[in-house]
Amino acid sequence: MQGLPAFCLRPRDTRRGAVLTLAFLAAVATAASTGCWDREEAAEPAALAARGGGPGPAAAGGTADREAVARAVAEAVAEGKSGKKAAQEVVSRSGDRWGTVYDRGEYAAFAEGLDGRWTGVGLWARREPDGAIDVDRVEPGGPAARAGLRAGDRLLSVDGHGVTGLAVPDVVSLLRGASGTPVVLGLSRAGADLTETVRREELRTEPVTAVRRPDGTTVVKVASFTRGSGELVRAAVRAAPPGAGILLDLRGNPGGLVAEAVAAASAFLDGGLVATYDVRGEQRALYAAPGGDTARPLVALVDGGTMSAAELLTGALQDRGRAVAVGSRTFGKGSVQMPTALPDGSVAELTVGTYRTPAGRSLDGTGITPDLAAGDGAEERAAAVMGGLGVGP
């Protein structure tokens, strides 16, 4: 993606913005795969989305009415105007900070992101409170990395289009394009302006990796919740030595498919509640599958880049007494977005509610406070905690 690989781009707003919307996959994934819709950011079980960003719409107090958006699009199309632009104007006026509008091509890119692949330059972007767009991190070995881009660079323009003040998904739209095509990036680094031309490529990311530590514990790193990542977590847990502890590393995880986060929770829980959420006032619940490993010691590593679906997972494990959370406070994205197909074929993701942890905590704008605060050297602190749980040297 360009600000996070396509599906996990930092959505609308602020620091450590990561992306996604508590989305729900069934409807979105089906529509994307059949070509009915298209686009990006991330969806989850059934028609919602999960994203990261700054304080969400709940904190901001704004939501967009889907009927008003659809009506505005229909009127614009009838007048020969841009339906997407009309929808964006309605969403902007509503104060829905997480509401986003995608055209067909953009939503198609979203479908790619759900599979952990995308076409772009391989940089993750975030929007600062003042509207500036910064490079949050760079995909190792990707086009941006080879061109020398690095975290902390400020993105000023894409092919001559200024990006300051834009929502991250809109920046991503400018960065996207056919594989092999060039894109000119205007940047600022340490007060000096520079220009880099990079070529877009098809990129892939490995969402889950497992590494055995010398002390016998297994570090399961979940970079994002793309399709299949939940089962990869479960497989990593099954492959770990019997009784050995697991460090579940969710640092920098911007979220993704809620269904996959629930599947990951099922690796450590024997059924039971993972989260509740509301859609326009109707309460719903997400449950873990039975049969998870409930005895193995578990520590979750989190930080300010842990967002959305990753926060949902952490909150469930913490509330259910299944894991000790170590690190720094998470981002705080707990609002729910649902995609709506518009008359011109575009798609609007609009905020419809919030989700809560099993204990009833709303994380929107507040995030998760870890049980043990740790910054640099957090993994070693987590390993020490694991030792206290009876695992390790």
Coordinates of C-alpha atoms in Angstrom, one line a residue:
M1 CA 0.0 0.0 0.0
Q2 CA 1.6 3.2 0.5
G3 CA 1.0 4.2 3.9
L4 CA 0.7 0.7 5.0
P5 CA 0.3 -1.9 2.5
A6 CA -2.9 -1.1 0.9
F7 CA -5.3 -2.7 3.4
C8 CA -3.7 -1.4 6.4
L9 CA -3.1 2.2 5.6
R10 CA -3.5 4.6 8.3
P11 CA -7.0 5.8 8.0
R12 CA -8.0 9.2 8.7
D13 CA -6.0 10.9 11.3
T14 CA -3.3 11.2 13.7
R15 CA -0.3 9.8 15.3
R16 CA 0.6 6.2 14.8
G17 CA -2.5 6.1 12.6
A18 CA -2.6 2.7 11.2
V19 CA -5.7 1.7 9.5
L20 CA -8.5 -0.4 9.0
T21 CA -12.0 -0.1 10.3
L22 CA -13.6 -2.6 12.5
A23 CA -14.9 -4.1 9.3
F24 CA -16.7 -7.2 8.9
L25 CA -15.6 -9.5 6.2
A26 CA -18.4 -11.5 4.9
A27 CA -20.1 -8.8 3.0
V28 CA -17.0 -6.9 2.1
A29 CA -14.9 -9.8 1.1
T30 CA -17.7 -11.3 -1.0
A31 CA -18.4 -8.0 -2.7
A32 CA -14.8 -7.4 -3.4
S33 CA -14.1 -10.8 -4.7
T34 CA -17.1 -10.7 -7.1
G35 CA -16.2 -7.2 -8.3
C36 CA -19.4 -5.7 -6.9
W37 CA -17.4 -3.3 -4.9
D38 CA -13.8 -2.6 -4.5
R39 CA -11.3 -1.1 -2.2
E40 CA -9.1 -0.9 0.6
E41 CA -8.5 -0.7 4.2
A42 CA -9.8 -3.8 5.8
A43 CA -12.9 -5.6 6.6
E44 CA -14.1 -8.1 9.0
P45 CA -16.8 -10.6 9.7
A46 CA -19.9 -9.6 7.9
A47 CA -20.0 -6.0 6.9
L48 CA -17.9 -4.0 9.3
A49 CA -14.4 -2.7 9.2
A50 CA -11.6 -2.2 11.6
R51 CA -9.1 0.6 11.3
G52 CA -6.5 2.5 13.2
G53 CA -6.0 6.3 13.4
G54 CA -6.5 8.9 16.0
P55 CA -9.4 9.4 18.4
G56 CA -12.3 7.9 16.5
P57 CA -15.6 9.3 15.5
A58 CA -17.1 8.4 18.8
A59 CA -14.7 10.9 20.4
A60 CA -15.3 13.4 17.6
G61 CA -19.1 12.8 17.8
G62 CA -19.8 12.6 14.1
T63 CA -21.4 9.9 11.9
A64 CA -22.6 10.1 8.3
D65 CA -26.1 9.0 7.3
R66 CA -25.8 6.4 4.5
E67 CA -29.1 7.4 2.9
A68 CA -27.9 11.0 2.8
V69 CA -24.6 9.9 1.2
A70 CA -26.4 7.7 -1.4
R71 CA -28.8 10.5 -2.2
A72 CA -26.0 13.0 -2.7
V73 CA -24.2 10.5 -5.1
A74 CA -27.4 9.9 -7.1
E75 CA -28.0 13.6 -7.5
A76 CA -24.4 14.3 -8.5
V77 CA -24.4 11.5 -11.1
A78 CA -27.7 12.8 -12.6
E79 CA -26.0 16.1 -13.0
G80 CA -22.9 14.6 -14.6
K81 CA -20.8 15.3 -11.6
S82 CA -18.5 13.1 -9.5
G83 CA -20.4 10.8 -7.2
K84 CA -17.4 10.1 -5.1
K85 CA -16.7 13.8 -4.5
A86 CA -20.3 14.4 -3.5
A87 CA -20.1 11.5 -1.1
Q88 CA -16.9 12.8 0.4
E89 CA -18.4 16.2 1.0
V90 CA -21.3 14.7 2.9
V91 CA -19.0 12.5 5.0
S92 CA -16.7 15.5 5.7
R93 CA -19.6 17.7 6.8
S94 CA -20.9 14.9 9.1
G95 CA -17.8 15.0 11.2
D96 CA -17.3 11.2 10.7
R97 CA -13.5 11.1 11.0
W98 CA -13.3 7.5 10.0
G99 CA -15.8 7.7 7.2
T100 CA -14.1 7.1 3.8
V101 CA -15.3 6.8 0.2
Y102 CA -13.7 4.6 -2.4
D103 CA -14.2 4.2 -6.1
R104 CA -14.3 0.8 -7.8
G105 CA -10.6 0.7 -8.5
E106 CA -9.6 1.7 -5.0
Y107 CA -11.9 -1.0 -3.5
A108 CA -10.3 -3.6 -5.8
A109 CA -7.0 -2.7 -4.2
F110 CA -8.6 -3.4 -0.9
A111 CA -9.4 -6.9 -1.9
E112 CA -5.8 -7.4 -2.7
G113 CA -4.9 -6.1 0.8
L114 CA -7.1 -8.7 2.4
D115 CA -4.8 -11.4 1.0
G116 CA -1.7 -9.6 2.2
R117 CA -0.6 -8.4 -1.2
W118 CA -0.8 -5.0 -2.9
T119 CA 0.6 -2.9 -5.7
G120 CA 2.5 0.2 -4.5
V121 CA 5.8 1.5 -3.3
G122 CA 6.0 -0.2 0.1
L123 CA 5.7 2.6 2.6
W124 CA 3.3 3.1 5.5
A125 CA 1.9 6.5 6.1
R126 CA 0.3 8.3 9.0
R127 CA -1.5 11.5 9.3
E128 CA -0.4 13.9 12.1
P129 CA -2.8 16.0 14.0
D130 CA -1.9 19.1 11.9
G131 CA -2.7 17.2 8.7
A132 CA 0.9 16.5 7.7
I133 CA 1.6 13.1 6.2
D134 CA 4.6 11.3 7.5
V135 CA 6.2 8.0 6.5
D136 CA 5.7 5.7 9.5
R137 CA 7.8 2.8 8.2
V138 CA 9.1 1.3 5.0
E139 CA 8.7 -2.2 3.6
P140 CA 12.2 -3.8 3.7
G141 CA 13.4 -4.5 0.2
G142 CA 10.5 -2.6 -1.4
P143 CA 10.7 0.2 -4.0
A144 CA 10.6 3.0 -1.3
A145 CA 13.4 1.3 0.7
R146 CA 15.6 0.9 -2.3
A147 CA 15.1 4.6 -3.1
G148 CA 16.4 5.5 0.4
L149 CA 13.1 6.5 2.0
R150 CA 12.9 6.0 5.7
A151 CA 10.5 6.4 8.7
G152 CA 10.2 10.0 9.7
D153 CA 10.3 11.4 6.2
R154 CA 7.5 13.9 5.5
L155 CA 5.5 13.2 2.3
L156 CA 4.6 16.5 0.7
S157 CA 3.3 15.5 -2.8
V158 CA 2.7 12.6 -5.1
D159 CA 3.1 13.2 -8.8
G160 CA 2.8 16.9 -8.1
H161 CA -0.4 16.6 -6.0
G162 CA 0.0 18.1 -2.5
V163 CA -1.0 15.6 0.2
T164 CA -0.9 17.7 3.4
G165 CA -4.4 17.7 4.9
L166 CA -5.6 14.6 2.9
A167 CA -7.0 11.5 4.6
V168 CA -4.5 8.7 4.4
P169 CA -6.7 6.5 2.1
D170 CA -6.7 9.4 -0.4
V171 CA -2.9 9.6 -0.2
V172 CA -2.9 5.8 -0.9
S173 CA -5.0 6.4 -4.0
L174 CA -2.4 8.7 -5.4
L175 CA 0.4 6.3 -4.6
R176 CA -1.4 3.4 -6.3
G177 CA -1.2 2.4 -9.9
A178 CA -0.2 -0.3 -12.3
S179 CA 2.9 -2.3 -11.5
G180 CA 6.0 -0.9 -13.2
T181 CA 4.7 2.7 -13.5
P182 CA 6.7 5.5 -12.0
V183 CA 5.5 7.8 -9.2
V184 CA 7.3 11.0 -8.2
L185 CA 7.4 11.7 -4.4
G186 CA 8.0 15.1 -2.9
L187 CA 9.5 14.7 0.5
S188 CA 11.0 16.7 3.4
R189 CA 13.8 15.3 5.6
A190 CA 15.4 17.2 8.4
G191 CA 14.2 20.5 6.9
A192 CA 15.5 19.8 3.4
D193 CA 13.2 19.1 0.5
L194 CA 14.0 16.2 -1.9
T195 CA 12.3 14.4 -4.8
E196 CA 12.4 10.7 -5.4
T197 CA 11.0 8.7 -8.4
V198 CA 10.1 5.1 -7.6
R199 CA 8.4 2.4 -9.6
R200 CA 5.3 0.6 -8.2
E201 CA 5.6 -3.1 -7.7
E202 CA 3.4 -6.0 -6.6
L203 CA 4.3 -6.6 -3.0
R204 CA 3.4 -9.2 -0.4
T205 CA 3.7 -9.3 3.4
E206 CA 4.0 -12.3 5.7
P207 CA 1.4 -11.6 8.4
V208 CA 2.6 -14.1 11.0
T209 CA 6.0 -15.3 11.8
A210 CA 7.2 -17.6 14.7
V211 CA 10.7 -17.6 16.2
R212 CA 12.1 -19.7 19.0
R213 CA 14.0 -17.9 21.7
P214 CA 17.0 -19.4 23.5
D215 CA 15.0 -19.6 26.7
G216 CA 12.5 -21.9 24.9
T217 CA 9.6 -19.4 24.5
T218 CA 8.2 -18.8 21.0
V219 CA 7.7 -15.3 19.7
V220 CA 4.6 -15.2 17.4
K221 CA 4.7 -11.9 15.5
V222 CA 1.4 -10.8 13.9
A223 CA 2.1 -7.9 11.6
S224 CA -1.6 -7.5 10.5
F225 CA -4.8 -9.5 10.4
T226 CA -5.1 -10.3 6.7
R227 CA -7.0 -13.3 5.4
G228 CA -5.7 -16.6 6.9
S229 CA -3.6 -15.0 9.7
G230 CA -5.8 -16.3 12.4
E231 CA -5.1 -19.9 11.4
L232 CA -1.4 -19.1 11.1
V233 CA -1.4 -18.0 14.7
R234 CA -3.2 -21.2 15.7
A235 CA -0.7 -23.3 13.7
A236 CA 2.3 -21.5 15.4
V237 CA 0.8 -22.2 18.8
R238 CA 0.3 -25.9 18.0
A239 CA 3.9 -26.1 16.7
A240 CA 5.4 -24.6 19.8
P241 CA 6.9 -27.1 22.3
P242 CA 4.3 -28.5 24.8
G243 CA 4.0 -26.1 27.8
A244 CA 6.4 -23.5 26.4
G245 CA 5.4 -19.9 26.7
I246 CA 4.2 -17.7 23.8
L247 CA 5.1 -14.0 23.4
L248 CA 2.4 -12.7 21.1
D249 CA 3.9 -9.7 19.5
L250 CA 1.3 -7.2 18.3
R251 CA 3.5 -4.2 18.2
G252 CA 2.9 -2.0 15.1
N253 CA -0.1 -4.2 14.1
P254 CA -2.6 -1.8 12.5
G255 CA -5.5 -4.2 12.7
G256 CA -7.3 -5.8 9.8
L257 CA -10.0 -8.5 9.6
V258 CA -11.8 -8.8 12.8
A259 CA -12.7 -12.4 11.9
E260 CA -9.0 -13.2 11.8
A261 CA -8.4 -11.5 15.2
V262 CA -11.2 -13.7 16.6
A263 CA -9.6 -16.8 15.1
A264 CA -6.3 -15.8 16.7
A265 CA -8.0 -15.4 20.0
S266 CA -9.4 -19.0 19.6
A267 CA -5.8 -20.2 19.7
F268 CA -5.7 -19.3 23.4
L269 CA -9.3 -19.5 24.6
D270 CA -11.7 -22.3 24.9
G271 CA -14.7 -20.5 23.5
G272 CA -16.3 -17.6 25.2
L273 CA -16.7 -13.9 24.5
V274 CA -14.1 -12.0 22.5
A275 CA -15.9 -8.6 22.0
T276 CA -19.3 -7.0 21.7
Y277 CA -20.1 -4.3 19.2
D278 CA -23.1 -2.3 18.2
V279 CA -24.4 -1.5 14.7
R280 CA -26.8 1.5 14.8
G281 CA -27.8 0.5 18.3
E282 CA -28.2 -3.2 17.8
Q283 CA -25.9 -5.2 20.1
R284 CA -23.9 -8.1 18.7
A285 CA -21.1 -10.3 20.0
L286 CA -18.1 -12.2 18.7
Y287 CA -17.1 -15.5 20.3
A288 CA -13.9 -17.6 20.2
A289 CA -14.0 -21.2 18.9
P290 CA -13.7 -23.9 21.5
G291 CA -10.6 -25.9 22.0
G292 CA -7.8 -23.3 22.3
D293 CA -4.7 -23.8 24.5
T294 CA -5.7 -22.3 27.8
A295 CA -2.7 -23.6 29.8
R296 CA 0.3 -22.3 28.0
P297 CA 1.8 -19.1 29.5
L298 CA 1.1 -16.1 27.3
V299 CA 2.4 -12.5 27.2
A300 CA 1.1 -10.0 24.7
L301 CA 3.5 -7.3 23.5
V302 CA 1.8 -4.0 22.5
D303 CA 2.7 -0.4 21.7
G304 CA 1.2 2.8 20.3
G305 CA 1.0 1.1 16.8
T306 CA -1.2 -1.7 18.1
M307 CA -4.6 -0.8 16.7
S308 CA -8.1 -1.8 16.0
A309 CA -8.5 -5.6 15.5
A310 CA -5.2 -6.0 17.3
E311 CA -6.5 -4.0 20.3
L312 CA -9.7 -6.1 20.2
L313 CA -7.6 -9.3 20.6
T314 CA -5.4 -7.8 23.3
G315 CA -8.4 -6.6 25.2
A316 CA -10.1 -10.0 25.1
L317 CA -7.0 -11.8 26.3
Q318 CA -6.4 -9.3 29.0
D319 CA -10.0 -9.2 30.3
R320 CA -10.3 -12.9 30.3
G321 CA -7.2 -13.2 32.4
R322 CA -5.5 -15.2 29.6
A323 CA -2.5 -12.9 28.9
V324 CA -0.3 -10.4 30.6
A325 CA 0.1 -7.3 28.4
V326 CA 3.6 -5.7 28.3
G327 CA 4.6 -2.5 26.4
S328 CA 3.0 0.9 26.0
R329 CA -0.5 2.1 25.7
T330 CA -2.2 1.1 22.4
F331 CA -3.6 3.4 19.8
G332 CA -7.3 3.5 20.8
K333 CA -9.4 2.7 17.8
G334 CA -12.7 1.2 18.8
S335 CA -15.3 2.5 16.4
V336 CA -17.1 0.3 13.8
Q337 CA -17.4 1.2 10.1
M338 CA -19.8 -0.6 7.7
P339 CA -19.4 -0.4 3.9
T340 CA -22.3 0.9 1.8
A341 CA -22.5 0.4 -2.0
L342 CA -23.4 3.7 -3.7
P343 CA -25.4 4.3 -6.9
D344 CA -22.3 5.0 -9.0
G345 CA -20.5 1.8 -7.9
S346 CA -18.3 3.5 -5.3
V347 CA -18.3 2.4 -1.7
A348 CA -18.6 4.5 1.5
E349 CA -17.4 3.1 4.8
L350 CA -19.4 4.9 7.5
T351 CA -19.1 4.8 11.3
V352 CA -22.1 2.9 12.8
G353 CA -21.0 2.1 16.3
T354 CA -18.3 1.0 18.7
Y355 CA -17.0 -2.3 20.1
R356 CA -16.1 -3.3 23.7
T357 CA -14.0 -5.8 25.4
P358 CA -15.5 -8.7 27.4
A359 CA -15.3 -6.6 30.5
G360 CA -17.3 -3.8 28.8
R361 CA -14.3 -1.4 28.1
S362 CA -14.5 0.9 25.2
L363 CA -11.1 1.4 23.7
D364 CA -12.0 4.2 21.4
G365 CA -9.7 7.2 22.1
T366 CA -8.2 5.6 25.2
G367 CA -6.5 2.3 24.0
I368 CA -5.3 -0.4 26.3
T369 CA -3.0 0.2 29.2
P370 CA -0.5 -2.7 29.5
D371 CA -0.2 -4.6 32.8
L372 CA 3.5 -3.8 32.7
A373 CA 4.9 -0.6 31.0
A374 CA 7.9 -1.1 28.9
G375 CA 9.5 0.8 26.1
D376 CA 13.0 -0.1 24.7
G377 CA 13.8 -3.7 25.5
A378 CA 10.1 -4.6 25.8
E379 CA 10.7 -8.1 24.5
E380 CA 13.2 -8.8 27.3
R381 CA 10.8 -7.4 29.9
A382 CA 8.1 -9.7 28.4
A383 CA 10.5 -12.6 28.6
A384 CA 11.2 -11.8 32.3
V385 CA 7.5 -11.8 32.9
M386 CA 7.2 -15.1 31.2
G387 CA 9.9 -16.4 33.6
G388 CA 7.6 -15.2 36.5
L389 CA 4.8 -17.3 35.0
G390 CA 7.0 -20.3 35.3
V391 CA 8.5 -20.4 31.9
G392 CA 12.1 -19.6 30.8
P393 CA 15.5 -19.8 32.4

